[in-house]
């Protein structure tokens, strides 16, 4: 857009209307044609065309029109035409407009008066406005509020003009008088805004003289009052107390917009516990009363900010925050749970867990499609609570174990991981958990959950009865042996007794499965999905077990886990069972099961044979049971548990370190003033004012008011745009803040001439958009100018800003000089920050994300850990693989890195490297993301940085 105007109109430059056609339409009597012609004229003017011959036609034929649309378009036309000549003097023909505007201001129709007054707010020429001032003032007493509210705004804009105080010196007095008698809420708001902008003391006097009636004022006026309070308190902190009382009183008004603004103002102005508590209560009230999910998310963001700065006060509000879980939206529920988990204390933990348990129970009965995902969130929240406060584990663990057979595999996995951790950290619960697990094991339908549950059974069944129950449960779930017998004829007929078929709910594609007798049956691909409860088949003693159906579908990893669990249970049985006969009997049964699994795996009937790893593990278990020794027994029965305990301790240590890192270290400056409030006079101070004073002094003493001046970092971000020998030198300081990039460009005229119409022209490549069109400047000899350019970012991608500086010299106005600027590359590192996520979530995202960028390792570094640390530092990501897993020197290293962008996008990186015999590192770095931009940009960054290592 070439010219500023209050209206933005789409204009197709491909079909410009001819000036003659517009002129003819304006001279005609058809009102509709006049409207269309005026619109075309305005669009042409907005896009840089000049049509000087139209002005007189409009004065003659359009000015007298009584049509309201024509009059409004006329005012828009008058707004954008040039009203001054090249020297800045008002054109003589503008006198014709003055008379028309005066007539409009005295027009019998209130709409014409109102739009004309609004038009005057956008006029900057005092010569045109001066003769109209009496008419503007007379409209302050018009009967219609539409006219009065616009008249107030017109008075304010006149008073704000460079010569405004001479034109209308009594404006504040007139408006104050108007305000005391006015009844219309919008007019009162505009009048108060005028006093607030132009005569602040009068606005404050009016506020305190009507302090008892503030709660009855209209919503718009109350919002302006809050703006005034913010402005006054920033400049005069000593007066803060009495204004905070006004804000507290406004918290009880019916308008939700006002109370939201009040809460925000309170938090920004005061640190007093009473004020923070009032703000937090207001946010919680809005959280429950508002139905719009966007509003709820914004309010939760505000509560999250309060939690960071005033945790002690927010702890008491945790139950109010949790009431937001009644909203079915998952984002709101996730945010609510995240806030609540950081507010749990020994005092409120029981209430919080009780609330979460109720929500878990609700997910069973409800038919909501996202119930599985919500249940998973709740399980993770309860897990966190139980780790922080082990005493609550006993109240929740049995309820959660009902969900081991959950159709949502992720939720069931969270439950079994929770149970695994609790059984180790809470020894008192071991017996009850093992008993419950053995009772409910048959319900588990997912292979991953079965594997984890079998590990628990193998490690924590200690007494004779528990070990025997564990072996019996596994045998029952495996069903009758053998798993597979070859047919004599090869025609698929039975050669042994009928075996129960797997009865599963069809979830995905169907495929043939081999029954124990070798015949084919159709079975669903139900490894990780739902299966209906086992049903008794006539002629069999028990229904087919979950382990059998999963192993028959080809899951030999699970078969290896079954073999390891049975081995552990047999080894423990040898310790607790005195009867050698019973031990030998159990051993032979276990060996038979393992041999049967190997036989099934090597049969030609299965679509895929057993994998080598699973085969080796099962064979190892068979060899071990045939020949046990003390050293091997120690490894199997003690070392596994010790590794798990070490892993838990390592996890706890990492979490503690993260909490310590988050704790802010504040420093007070040596010369900061500290007031001792005990020595202050308390006369006339309310409790709230006193609290506020104390909190301010404490903050000043502990250094919370000090802002970290990142001056050294700021210097690193200055980019040189032109050379030192160019007539104009330019450099830019780039600030990236979420969705905005601000270029602060310093331009220095190094010549002895005045540079006219100097313009910084920028263009962008990538997902960057220029917000505004740069202005023209005049630069005196050897002077400098600060030019700001705003750019919007829409995705995490490396973008480029390029452009040039164009100017004219005073000696040769006709010739324009162009200086091409260096490109500014916007780095992806400005958008992404290190983040954490659970292992399960990482794997899920890794499987889901479609964009992958594979970068080959090419570096001179020869140490695996050093190279990993270099990649972490270069990409601004967090290593999710614990340090303990990276210890040792084996010549291999694999690690997962994770980061999140400001737009909420996830960036996943897997580093897999190997040390070659010549000492060099080889391998790949794989990047995955949902969008192409982040994967490509990160890949480029890694390629650049790994080569740059010296």
PDB file of N, CA and C in Angstrom, residues 581-619:
ATOM      1  N   UNK A 581      11.912 -83.599  44.251  1.00  0.00           N
ATOM      2  CA  UNK A 581      11.003 -84.177  43.247  1.00  0.00           C
ATOM      3  C   UNK A 581      10.179 -83.076  42.599  1.00  0.00           C
ATOM      4  N   UNK A 582       9.629 -82.174  43.427  1.00  0.00           N
ATOM      5  CA  UNK A 582       8.798 -81.070  42.915  1.00  0.00           C
ATOM      6  C   UNK A 582       9.613 -80.142  42.014  1.00  0.00           C
ATOM      7  N   UNK A 583      10.867 -79.906  42.456  1.00  0.00           N
ATOM      8  CA  UNK A 583      11.739 -79.020  41.674  1.00  0.00           C
ATOM      9  C   UNK A 583      12.023 -79.631  40.305  1.00  0.00           C
ATOM     10  N   UNK A 584      12.377 -80.927  40.309  1.00  0.00           N
ATOM     11  CA  UNK A 584      12.679 -81.596  39.043  1.00  0.00           C
ATOM     12  C   UNK A 584      11.471 -81.635  38.115  1.00  0.00           C
ATOM     13  N   UNK A 585      10.287 -81.823  38.738  1.00  0.00           N
ATOM     14  CA  UNK A 585       9.053 -81.884  37.955  1.00  0.00           C
ATOM     15  C   UNK A 585       8.806 -80.524  37.264  1.00  0.00           C
ATOM     16  N   UNK A 586       8.962 -79.452  38.051  1.00  0.00           N
ATOM     17  CA  UNK A 586       8.759 -78.099  37.494  1.00  0.00           C
ATOM     18  C   UNK A 586       9.796 -77.804  36.414  1.00  0.00           C
ATOM     19  N   UNK A 587      11.048 -78.259  36.650  1.00  0.00           N
ATOM     20  CA  UNK A 587      12.121 -78.006  35.682  1.00  0.00           C
ATOM     21  C   UNK A 587      11.816 -78.678  34.344  1.00  0.00           C
ATOM     22  N   UNK A 588      11.380 -79.951  34.416  1.00  0.00           N
ATOM     23  CA  UNK A 588      11.086 -80.667  33.161  1.00  0.00           C
ATOM     24  C   UNK A 588       9.934 -80.021  32.404  1.00  0.00           C
ATOM     25  N   UNK A 589       8.929 -79.563  33.143  1.00  0.00           N
ATOM     26  CA  UNK A 589       7.789 -78.887  32.481  1.00  0.00           C
ATOM     27  C   UNK A 589       8.253 -77.594  31.794  1.00  0.00           C
ATOM     28  N   UNK A 590       9.127 -76.840  32.476  1.00  0.00           N
ATOM     29  CA  UNK A 590       9.657 -75.596  31.885  1.00  0.00           C
ATOM     30  C   UNK A 590      10.481 -75.898  30.640  1.00  0.00           C
ATOM     31  N   UNK A 591      11.317 -76.971  30.730  1.00  0.00           N
ATOM     32  CA  UNK A 591      12.137 -77.343  29.571  1.00  0.00           C
ATOM     33  C   UNK A 591      11.262 -77.753  28.387  1.00  0.00           C
ATOM     34  N   UNK A 592      10.184 -78.461  28.691  1.00  0.00           N
ATOM     35  CA  UNK A 592       9.261 -78.885  27.627  1.00  0.00           C
ATOM     36  C   UNK A 592       8.645 -77.681  26.911  1.00  0.00           C
ATOM     37  N   UNK A 593       8.262 -76.675  27.729  1.00  0.00           N
ATOM     38  CA  UNK A 593       7.664 -75.444  27.157  1.00  0.00           C
ATOM     39  C   UNK A 593       8.668 -74.765  26.224  1.00  0.00           C
ATOM     40  N   UNK A 594       9.921 -74.667  26.689  1.00  0.00           N
ATOM     41  CA  UNK A 594      10.935 -73.962  25.885  1.00  0.00           C
ATOM     42  C   UNK A 594      11.244 -74.718  24.587  1.00  0.00           C
ATOM     43  N   UNK A 595      11.368 -76.037  24.696  1.00  0.00           N
ATOM     44  CA  UNK A 595      11.641 -76.848  23.505  1.00  0.00           C
ATOM     45  C   UNK A 595      10.483 -76.742  22.515  1.00  0.00           C
ATOM     46  N   UNK A 596       9.248 -76.718  23.050  1.00  0.00           N
ATOM     47  CA  UNK A 596       8.060 -76.593  22.188  1.00  0.00           C
ATOM     48  C   UNK A 596       8.083 -75.264  21.423  1.00  0.00           C
ATOM     49  N   UNK A 597       8.526 -74.194  22.117  1.00  0.00           N
ATOM     50  CA  UNK A 597       8.602 -72.880  21.453  1.00  0.00           C
ATOM     51  C   UNK A 597       9.636 -72.893  20.335  1.00  0.00           C
ATOM     52  N   UNK A 598      10.775 -73.545  20.592  1.00  0.00           N
ATOM     53  CA  UNK A 598      11.806 -73.648  19.555  1.00  0.00           C
ATOM     54  C   UNK A 598      11.301 -74.466  18.366  1.00  0.00           C
ATOM     55  N   UNK A 599      10.569 -75.531  18.684  1.00  0.00           N
ATOM     56  CA  UNK A 599      10.013 -76.395  17.622  1.00  0.00           C
ATOM     57  C   UNK A 599       9.039 -75.604  16.751  1.00  0.00           C
ATOM     58  N   UNK A 600       8.181 -74.798  17.428  1.00  0.00           N
ATOM     59  CA  UNK A 600       7.217 -73.952  16.700  1.00  0.00           C
ATOM     60  C   UNK A 600       7.962 -72.949  15.822  1.00  0.00           C
ATOM     61  N   UNK A 601       9.023 -72.354  16.392  1.00  0.00           N
ATOM     62  CA  UNK A 601       9.761 -71.321  15.661  1.00  0.00           C
ATOM     63  C   UNK A 601      10.471 -71.840  14.428  1.00  0.00           C
ATOM     64  N   UNK A 602      10.866 -73.118  14.461  1.00  0.00           N
ATOM     65  CA  UNK A 602      11.619 -73.667  13.330  1.00  0.00           C
ATOM     66  C   UNK A 602      10.724 -74.410  12.335  1.00  0.00           C
ATOM     67  N   UNK A 603       9.425 -74.474  12.636  1.00  0.00           N
ATOM     68  CA  UNK A 603       8.516 -75.181  11.734  1.00  0.00           C
ATOM     69  C   UNK A 603       8.280 -74.355  10.469  1.00  0.00           C
ATOM     70  N   UNK A 604       8.002 -75.025   9.371  1.00  0.00           N
ATOM     71  CA  UNK A 604       7.789 -74.333   8.094  1.00  0.00           C
ATOM     72  C   UNK A 604       6.387 -73.742   8.006  1.00  0.00           C
ATOM     73  N   UNK A 605       5.515 -74.120   8.939  1.00  0.00           N
ATOM     74  CA  UNK A 605       4.121 -73.661   8.857  1.00  0.00           C
ATOM     75  C   UNK A 605       3.978 -72.180   9.192  1.00  0.00           C
ATOM     76  N   UNK A 606       4.887 -71.636  10.028  1.00  0.00           N
ATOM     77  CA  UNK A 606       4.790 -70.209  10.401  1.00  0.00           C
ATOM     78  C   UNK A 606       5.259 -69.325   9.250  1.00  0.00           C
ATOM     79  N   UNK A 607       4.610 -68.186   9.024  1.00  0.00           N
ATOM     80  CA  UNK A 607       5.051 -67.305   7.921  1.00  0.00           C
ATOM     81  C   UNK A 607       6.488 -66.818   8.107  1.00  0.00           C
ATOM     82  N   UNK A 608       6.899 -66.567   9.395  1.00  0.00           N
ATOM     83  CA  UNK A 608       8.261 -66.098   9.666  1.00  0.00           C
ATOM     84  C   UNK A 608       8.889 -66.999  10.719  1.00  0.00           C
ATOM     85  N   UNK A 609      10.083 -67.509  10.473  1.00  0.00           N
ATOM     86  CA  UNK A 609      10.728 -68.346  11.492  1.00  0.00           C
ATOM     87  C   UNK A 609      11.189 -67.510  12.682  1.00  0.00           C
ATOM     88  N   UNK A 610      11.576 -68.173  13.750  1.00  0.00           N
ATOM     89  CA  UNK A 610      12.058 -67.494  14.963  1.00  0.00           C
ATOM     90  C   UNK A 610      13.328 -66.706  14.642  1.00  0.00           C
ATOM     91  N   UNK A 611      13.470 -65.508  15.242  1.00  0.00           N
ATOM     92  CA  UNK A 611      14.678 -64.708  14.991  1.00  0.00           C
ATOM     93  C   UNK A 611      15.834 -65.272  15.813  1.00  0.00           C
ATOM     94  N   UNK A 612      17.057 -65.016  15.376  1.00  0.00           N
ATOM     95  CA  UNK A 612      18.251 -65.602  16.006  1.00  0.00           C
ATOM     96  C   UNK A 612      18.398 -65.206  17.467  1.00  0.00           C
ATOM     97  N   UNK A 613      18.075 -63.931  17.772  1.00  0.00           N
ATOM     98  CA  UNK A 613      18.246 -63.433  19.141  1.00  0.00           C
ATOM     99  C   UNK A 613      17.347 -64.208  20.109  1.00  0.00           C
ATOM    100  N   UNK A 614      16.073 -64.345  19.728  1.00  0.00           N
ATOM    101  CA  UNK A 614      15.128 -65.068  20.597  1.00  0.00           C
ATOM    102  C   UNK A 614      15.531 -66.532  20.717  1.00  0.00           C
ATOM    103  N   UNK A 615      15.982 -67.132  19.612  1.00  0.00           N
ATOM    104  CA  UNK A 615      16.415 -68.538  19.619  1.00  0.00           C
ATOM    105  C   UNK A 615      17.568 -68.725  20.613  1.00  0.00           C
ATOM    106  N   UNK A 616      18.545 -67.800  20.536  1.00  0.00           N
ATOM    107  CA  UNK A 616      19.711 -67.896  21.431  1.00  0.00           C
ATOM    108  C   UNK A 616      19.314 -67.763  22.895  1.00  0.00           C
ATOM    109  N   UNK A 617      18.395 -66.856  23.181  1.00  0.00           N
ATOM    110  CA  UNK A 617      17.974 -66.646  24.585  1.00  0.00           C
ATOM    111  C   UNK A 617      17.259 -67.888  25.135  1.00  0.00           C
ATOM    112  N   UNK A 618      16.364 -68.449  24.322  1.00  0.00           N
ATOM    113  CA  UNK A 618      15.631 -69.643  24.785  1.00  0.00           C
ATOM    114  C   UNK A 618      16.607 -70.815  24.955  1.00  0.00           C
ATOM    115  N   UNK A 619      17.537 -70.959  24.019  1.00  0.00           N
ATOM    116  CA  UNK A 619      18.540 -72.045  24.107  1.00  0.00           C
ATOM    117  C   UNK A 619      19.412 -71.877  25.341  1.00  0.00           C
TER     118      UNK A 619
END
